[in-house]
Amino acid sequence: MPELQTGGHQGYLRIATEEAFAPPELIRAYERILDRDDVDPGFESLMGFYLRSKSERAQAVFRRLQDLGAERLADMDARGIDRQVIAVTGPGTQILDRDSGVAMSELINDRLAEACQRHPDRFTGMAACAPQDPAHAAKEIERAVSKLGMRAVVINSHTHGEYLSDPKFWPIFEAAEALDVAIYLHPQTPPRDMVGPMLEAGLDGAIFGFGVETGFHALRIITSGAFDRFPKLQIVLGHMGEALPYWMYRLDYMHNAGVRSNRYPFMKPLKKEKVSNYLRENFYITNSGVAWEPAIRFAQEQIGVDRVLYAMDYPYQCPPEEVGILDAMSLPPQVKKMFFQTNAERLFKLA
Ligand code: MN
C-alpha cells in the first residue's frame, strides 16, 4: 500500500464526512446518567462501554472523542485525511432532559465552532440541536449556521423514543430547508422498547442495531410525507444508507400495497409515489464504517454517483488500511474524486 498523504497527490482530497467529537461537559453529563438507577439500557451498553471499559479500544475512543486539536490532526495526517466534517457523537444531546439538552447544544456548537476557526483548512462543523425543544432547536440551527459557520445539522436518530416523522419536530426541517443545509441522521442506540433482544445478543450497537433503528427512522420520515411538505430537504445517512438502497424494491412494492389497501392510518399516498424516489432525490449516503467497494458501487448505481460520499467514522472506526482499500477501488478517476472530494464540497459548501 502506498504511503497515505494529505494534499491530493492521488488526484483528489479526502474529505471524511461523519467524524465524531464530544466536549468534556457532555462526557460528564453522560457519567451522571450512567450513575442513575433507571439508565436507558441501550445508552448504558454504548456509553457504559466507551466511558468505563478499561479495554484499549474503549480508552482510545474516549480520549480521541474529546480532542479537537493535536491528536486529531495527527490521526488525520497519518490516515491521509485532508478534512473532517465533525459532529457531536451519538446520542449527542438527545439522551438529556430538555433544559440540559438545550444548554448542551449551545455549548457543543460554540466549542466546535472555535475548533473550526482554529483549523479552517482541516475542520468543518455540523450543528447540534436539542429536538426535545423543537422551537429552540430551529433557532439554534439558525445561529449555528448563520453565525458560527456550520454547514449541516446532526440529529442522532430518535429523541427519547420519538421520531422526526412527528410534525412537532418539523420546525427543525423547516430551518434546515430554509438555510439550505442537510441533516445528517446519525445512529444512536435503539430506544428501550426496541433494544432488549438486541442487547441480549450483543447486536444493539454499530454492528447492527444502530443501522436498523436509523434506517427505520429514515423510512418513517419518508412515509410520513415530510418531504412532500419540505421538498428541498436533504438527509444524509451513513453506513451505506443504513442498508436502505438494498431494500428499495421491496419497500416500493409493500409501501404501494399498504397505501392501496388503506391498512395503516399513518401510511398515506406520497407525491413522488415511490419510497425509492425519495431515497434518490432527498438523500445522500456515506460509506462510514463500510470500506467495501461492491456496496459503494451498488449505491452509486442506484442512488447516483453525485450522492455517495466518503466518511471514516473517526474515532470509532479509523484503521488507515481502510483508506488504502478505498483509494484502490476500480472506479473511474472522476467518480473517485466525486466520492472523496467534490460531492462533499458541494453538499457542505466547502469549495
Ligand atoms: Mn458515526
Coordinates of C-alpha atoms and ligand atoms in Angstrom, one line a residue:
M1 CA 0.0 0.0 0.0
P2 CA 1.5 3.4 -0.9
E3 CA 2.0 5.8 1.9
L4 CA -1.1 7.9 2.7
Q5 CA -0.6 11.6 2.4
T6 CA -2.8 14.6 2.6
G7 CA -2.7 17.3 -0.1
G8 CA -4.4 15.5 -3.0
H9 CA -1.3 13.6 -4.5
Q10 CA -3.6 10.8 -5.6
G11 CA -5.8 13.2 -7.7
Y12 CA -8.3 14.1 -5.0
L13 CA -8.6 15.4 -1.5
R14 CA -10.0 13.1 1.1
I15 CA -12.9 14.7 3.0
A16 CA -14.3 12.5 5.8
T17 CA -17.9 13.4 6.5
E18 CA -19.1 11.5 9.6
E19 CA -16.5 12.2 12.2
A20 CA -17.4 12.5 15.9
F21 CA -16.4 14.5 18.9
A22 CA -17.7 15.1 22.5
P23 CA -16.8 18.0 24.7
P24 CA -15.8 17.0 28.3
E25 CA -19.0 18.6 29.6
L26 CA -21.1 16.2 27.6
I27 CA -19.0 13.3 28.8
R28 CA -19.6 14.4 32.4
A29 CA -23.4 14.6 31.7
Y30 CA -23.2 11.1 30.3
E31 CA -21.4 10.0 33.5
R32 CA -24.2 11.3 35.7
I33 CA -26.8 9.5 33.5
L34 CA -24.8 6.2 33.8
D35 CA -24.9 6.5 37.6
R36 CA -28.7 6.6 37.7
D37 CA -30.8 3.5 38.6
D38 CA -33.1 4.0 35.7
V39 CA -30.4 4.4 33.0
D40 CA -31.6 3.7 29.4
P41 CA -30.3 0.1 28.6
G42 CA -29.0 1.0 25.2
F43 CA -27.2 4.0 26.4
E44 CA -25.7 2.0 29.3
S45 CA -24.4 -0.5 26.7
L46 CA -22.9 2.2 24.5
M47 CA -21.5 4.8 26.8
G48 CA -21.0 2.5 29.7
F49 CA -18.5 0.8 27.4
Y50 CA -16.8 3.8 25.9
L51 CA -16.6 5.8 29.2
R52 CA -15.8 3.0 31.6
S53 CA -14.3 0.0 29.9
K54 CA -10.6 -0.5 30.6
S55 CA -10.1 -2.0 27.1
E56 CA -7.6 -0.4 24.9
R57 CA -10.2 0.3 22.2
A58 CA -12.7 2.0 24.5
Q59 CA -10.0 4.1 26.1
A60 CA -8.6 5.2 22.7
V61 CA -12.1 6.2 21.5
F62 CA -12.8 8.0 24.8
R63 CA -9.6 10.1 24.5
R64 CA -9.9 10.9 20.8
L65 CA -13.6 11.9 21.1
Q66 CA -12.6 14.8 23.3
D67 CA -9.7 16.1 21.2
L68 CA -10.2 18.8 18.6
G69 CA -6.5 19.6 18.3
A70 CA -3.2 17.9 18.1
E71 CA -4.1 14.2 18.3
R72 CA -7.0 14.5 15.9
L73 CA -4.8 16.4 13.4
A74 CA -2.0 13.8 13.7
D75 CA -4.5 11.0 13.2
M76 CA -5.8 12.7 10.1
D77 CA -2.3 13.2 8.7
A78 CA -1.5 9.5 9.4
R79 CA -4.6 8.4 7.5
G80 CA -4.3 10.9 4.6
I81 CA -7.5 12.8 5.6
D82 CA -7.5 16.4 4.4
R83 CA -10.6 17.5 6.1
Q84 CA -13.1 16.2 8.7
V85 CA -16.7 17.2 8.8
I86 CA -17.3 16.9 12.5
A87 CA -20.5 16.3 14.6
V88 CA -21.2 15.6 18.2
T89 CA -21.2 11.9 18.8
G90 CA -24.4 9.9 19.2
P91 CA -26.6 10.2 21.3
G92 CA -25.5 13.9 21.4
T93 CA -27.9 16.0 23.5
Q94 CA -30.8 13.6 22.8
I95 CA -30.4 11.5 25.9
L96 CA -30.5 14.6 28.2
D97 CA -33.6 16.2 29.6
R98 CA -35.0 19.2 27.7
D99 CA -33.3 22.1 29.5
S100 CA -29.9 20.3 29.8
G101 CA -30.2 19.4 26.1
V102 CA -30.9 23.0 25.1
A103 CA -27.9 24.3 27.1
M104 CA -25.6 21.5 25.9
S105 CA -26.5 22.1 22.2
E106 CA -25.3 25.7 22.5
L107 CA -22.1 24.6 24.3
I108 CA -21.4 22.0 21.7
N109 CA -21.8 24.4 18.8
D110 CA -19.6 27.1 20.4
R111 CA -16.9 24.6 21.1
L112 CA -17.0 23.0 17.7
A113 CA -17.0 26.5 16.0
E114 CA -13.9 27.5 17.9
A115 CA -12.1 24.4 16.7
C116 CA -13.2 25.0 13.1
Q117 CA -12.0 28.6 13.4
R118 CA -8.6 27.4 14.7
H119 CA -8.2 24.9 11.8
P120 CA -10.4 26.2 8.9
D121 CA -8.4 24.2 6.4
R122 CA -9.0 20.9 8.3
F123 CA -12.3 21.0 10.2
T124 CA -15.9 21.7 9.2
G125 CA -18.7 21.6 11.7
M126 CA -22.2 20.2 11.8
A127 CA -24.7 22.0 14.1
A128 CA -26.0 20.2 17.2
C129 CA -29.5 20.9 18.5
A130 CA -31.9 19.5 21.1
P131 CA -35.0 18.2 19.4
Q132 CA -36.5 17.9 22.9
D133 CA -37.3 21.6 22.3
P134 CA -38.1 21.9 18.6
A135 CA -38.6 25.7 18.6
H136 CA -35.2 26.2 20.3
A137 CA -33.6 23.6 18.0
A138 CA -34.7 25.6 15.0
K139 CA -33.3 28.8 16.5
E140 CA -30.0 27.1 17.4
I141 CA -29.6 25.7 13.9
E142 CA -30.1 29.2 12.5
R143 CA -27.5 30.6 14.9
A144 CA -25.0 27.7 14.3
V145 CA -25.3 28.1 10.5
S146 CA -25.6 31.9 10.1
K147 CA -23.3 33.0 12.9
L148 CA -21.0 30.0 13.6
G149 CA -20.5 28.8 10.1
M150 CA -21.8 25.2 10.5
R151 CA -22.6 23.5 7.2
A152 CA -25.1 20.9 8.2
V153 CA -27.1 19.7 11.1
V154 CA -26.7 16.4 13.0
I155 CA -29.6 14.5 14.5
N156 CA -28.6 11.4 16.4
S157 CA -31.7 9.4 15.5
H158 CA -34.6 9.1 18.0
T159 CA -35.1 11.5 20.9
H160 CA -36.3 9.6 23.9
G161 CA -38.0 7.1 21.6
E162 CA -39.7 9.8 19.4
Y163 CA -39.1 10.2 15.7
L164 CA -38.7 13.2 13.4
S165 CA -41.7 11.9 11.4
D166 CA -43.8 13.6 14.2
P167 CA -44.8 17.1 12.9
K168 CA -44.0 18.6 16.3
F169 CA -40.3 18.2 15.2
W170 CA -40.8 19.9 11.8
P171 CA -39.5 23.3 12.8
I172 CA -36.2 21.5 12.5
F173 CA -36.9 20.5 8.9
E174 CA -38.2 24.0 8.2
A175 CA -35.0 25.6 9.5
A176 CA -32.7 23.2 7.6
E177 CA -34.6 23.6 4.4
A178 CA -34.7 27.4 4.7
L179 CA -31.0 27.6 5.5
D180 CA -30.2 25.1 2.7
V181 CA -28.2 22.7 5.0
A182 CA -28.6 19.0 5.1
I183 CA -29.5 17.0 8.1
Y184 CA -27.1 14.1 8.9
L185 CA -29.3 11.4 10.5
H186 CA -26.8 9.6 12.6
P187 CA -27.4 6.5 14.7
Q188 CA -27.7 6.2 18.4
T189 CA -28.7 3.2 20.5
P190 CA -32.2 1.9 19.8
P191 CA -34.8 3.0 22.3
R192 CA -35.8 0.9 25.3
D193 CA -38.8 -0.7 23.5
M194 CA -36.6 -2.0 20.7
V195 CA -33.3 -2.7 22.2
G196 CA -34.0 -5.7 24.5
P197 CA -33.5 -8.7 22.3
M198 CA -30.6 -6.9 20.5
L199 CA -28.8 -6.3 23.7
E200 CA -29.1 -9.9 24.8
A201 CA -27.4 -11.0 21.5
G202 CA -24.7 -8.2 21.6
L203 CA -26.2 -6.8 18.4
D204 CA -27.5 -3.5 19.7
G205 CA -24.6 -1.3 18.6
A206 CA -22.8 -0.3 15.4
I207 CA -22.7 -4.0 14.4
F208 CA -26.4 -3.9 13.5
G209 CA -28.9 -2.3 15.9
F210 CA -27.8 1.3 15.0
G211 CA -28.4 0.7 11.3
V212 CA -31.8 -1.0 11.8
E213 CA -33.0 1.8 14.0
T214 CA -31.7 4.7 11.9
G215 CA -32.9 3.1 8.7
F216 CA -36.3 2.7 10.3
H217 CA -36.2 6.4 11.3
A218 CA -35.4 7.5 7.8
L219 CA -38.3 5.4 6.4
R220 CA -40.7 6.9 8.9
I221 CA -39.7 10.3 7.7
I222 CA -40.3 9.4 4.1
T223 CA -43.7 7.6 4.7
S224 CA -44.9 10.5 7.0
G225 CA -45.0 12.8 3.9
A226 CA -42.4 15.1 5.4
F227 CA -40.6 15.5 2.1
D228 CA -43.8 16.5 0.4
R229 CA -44.1 19.3 2.9
F230 CA -40.3 20.1 2.7
P231 CA -39.4 19.1 -0.8
K232 CA -35.9 20.6 -0.8
L233 CA -34.9 18.9 2.5
Q234 CA -31.8 16.7 2.2
I235 CA -30.9 14.0 4.7
V236 CA -27.6 12.2 4.9
L237 CA -27.4 8.6 6.0
G238 CA -24.1 6.9 6.9
H239 CA -23.2 3.2 6.8
M240 CA -24.2 2.9 3.1
G241 CA -27.6 4.4 3.8
E242 CA -28.2 2.0 6.7
A243 CA -28.8 -0.7 4.0
L244 CA -31.9 1.1 2.6
P245 CA -30.7 1.1 -1.0
Y246 CA -30.7 -2.7 -0.9
W247 CA -34.3 -2.7 0.4
M248 CA -35.7 -0.4 -2.3
Y249 CA -37.6 -2.8 -4.4
R250 CA -39.5 -4.4 -1.5
L251 CA -40.0 -1.0 0.1
D252 CA -41.7 0.3 -3.1
Y253 CA -43.8 -2.8 -3.5
M254 CA -45.0 -3.1 0.0
H255 CA -45.5 0.6 0.5
N256 CA -47.7 0.7 -2.6
A257 CA -49.6 -2.3 -1.3
G258 CA -50.1 -0.7 2.1
V259 CA -51.3 2.6 0.6
R260 CA -53.8 1.0 -1.8
S261 CA -55.3 -1.2 0.9
N262 CA -55.5 1.6 3.4
R263 CA -54.1 -0.7 6.1
Y264 CA -52.4 1.9 8.3
P265 CA -53.7 5.5 9.0
F266 CA -50.0 6.6 9.1
M267 CA -49.4 5.4 5.5
K268 CA -50.8 7.9 3.1
P269 CA -50.1 8.3 -0.6
L270 CA -46.9 10.2 -1.4
K271 CA -46.4 12.9 -4.1
K272 CA -43.4 11.1 -5.5
E273 CA -45.3 7.8 -5.2
K274 CA -42.4 5.5 -4.5
V275 CA -40.2 5.4 -1.4
S276 CA -37.2 4.9 -3.7
N277 CA -37.9 8.3 -5.4
Y278 CA -37.3 10.0 -2.1
L279 CA -34.1 8.0 -1.4
R280 CA -32.8 9.1 -4.8
E281 CA -33.8 12.8 -4.6
N282 CA -33.8 13.7 -0.9
F283 CA -30.9 11.6 0.5
Y284 CA -27.1 11.4 0.4
I285 CA -25.3 8.3 1.5
T286 CA -21.9 8.0 3.1
N287 CA -19.8 4.8 3.4
S288 CA -18.8 5.4 7.1
G289 CA -17.7 2.1 8.6
V290 CA -18.0 0.3 5.2
A291 CA -14.8 0.1 3.3
W292 CA -16.4 -2.2 0.7
E293 CA -16.4 -1.5 -3.0
P294 CA -19.3 -3.7 -4.0
A295 CA -21.7 -1.9 -1.6
I296 CA -20.4 1.6 -2.7
R297 CA -20.8 0.7 -6.4
F298 CA -24.4 -0.5 -5.8
A299 CA -25.3 2.7 -4.0
Q300 CA -23.7 4.8 -6.8
E301 CA -25.6 2.9 -9.4
Q302 CA -29.0 3.0 -7.6
I303 CA -28.8 6.4 -5.8
G304 CA -26.4 8.3 -8.1
V305 CA -22.6 8.9 -8.2
D306 CA -23.3 12.5 -7.1
R307 CA -25.0 11.3 -3.8
V308 CA -22.5 8.9 -2.4
L309 CA -19.7 10.4 -0.2
Y310 CA -16.7 9.2 1.7
A311 CA -16.7 9.0 5.5
M312 CA -14.4 7.3 8.0
D313 CA -16.4 7.3 11.4
Y314 CA -13.5 8.6 13.4
P315 CA -12.7 7.8 16.2
Y316 CA -14.9 4.7 16.4
Q317 CA -13.6 3.0 13.3
C318 CA -10.4 4.5 11.8
P319 CA -7.9 1.9 10.6
P320 CA -5.6 3.5 8.0
E321 CA -5.7 0.5 5.7
E322 CA -9.4 1.2 5.0
V323 CA -8.3 4.4 3.3
G324 CA -6.0 2.4 1.1
I325 CA -8.7 -0.1 0.2
L326 CA -11.0 2.8 -0.9
D327 CA -8.1 4.5 -2.8
A328 CA -7.7 1.2 -4.7
M329 CA -11.4 1.0 -5.8
S330 CA -11.7 0.3 -9.5
L331 CA -13.8 3.4 -10.2
P332 CA -13.1 6.0 -13.0
P333 CA -10.9 8.8 -11.6
Q334 CA -13.6 11.4 -11.9
V335 CA -16.0 9.2 -9.9
K336 CA -13.4 8.6 -7.2
K337 CA -12.9 12.3 -7.0
M338 CA -16.6 12.9 -6.6
F339 CA -16.7 10.2 -3.9
F340 CA -13.8 11.5 -1.8
Q341 CA -13.9 15.2 -2.5
T342 CA -16.3 17.1 -4.8
N343 CA -19.6 15.7 -3.6
A344 CA -18.7 16.8 0.0
E345 CA -17.5 20.2 -1.3
R346 CA -20.9 20.7 -2.9
L347 CA -23.1 19.3 -0.1
F348 CA -21.2 21.2 2.7
K349 CA -20.4 24.3 0.6
L350 CA -16.7 23.9 1.1
A351 CA -15.2 25.0 -2.2
Ligands
MN1 MN -20.6 7.6 13.3

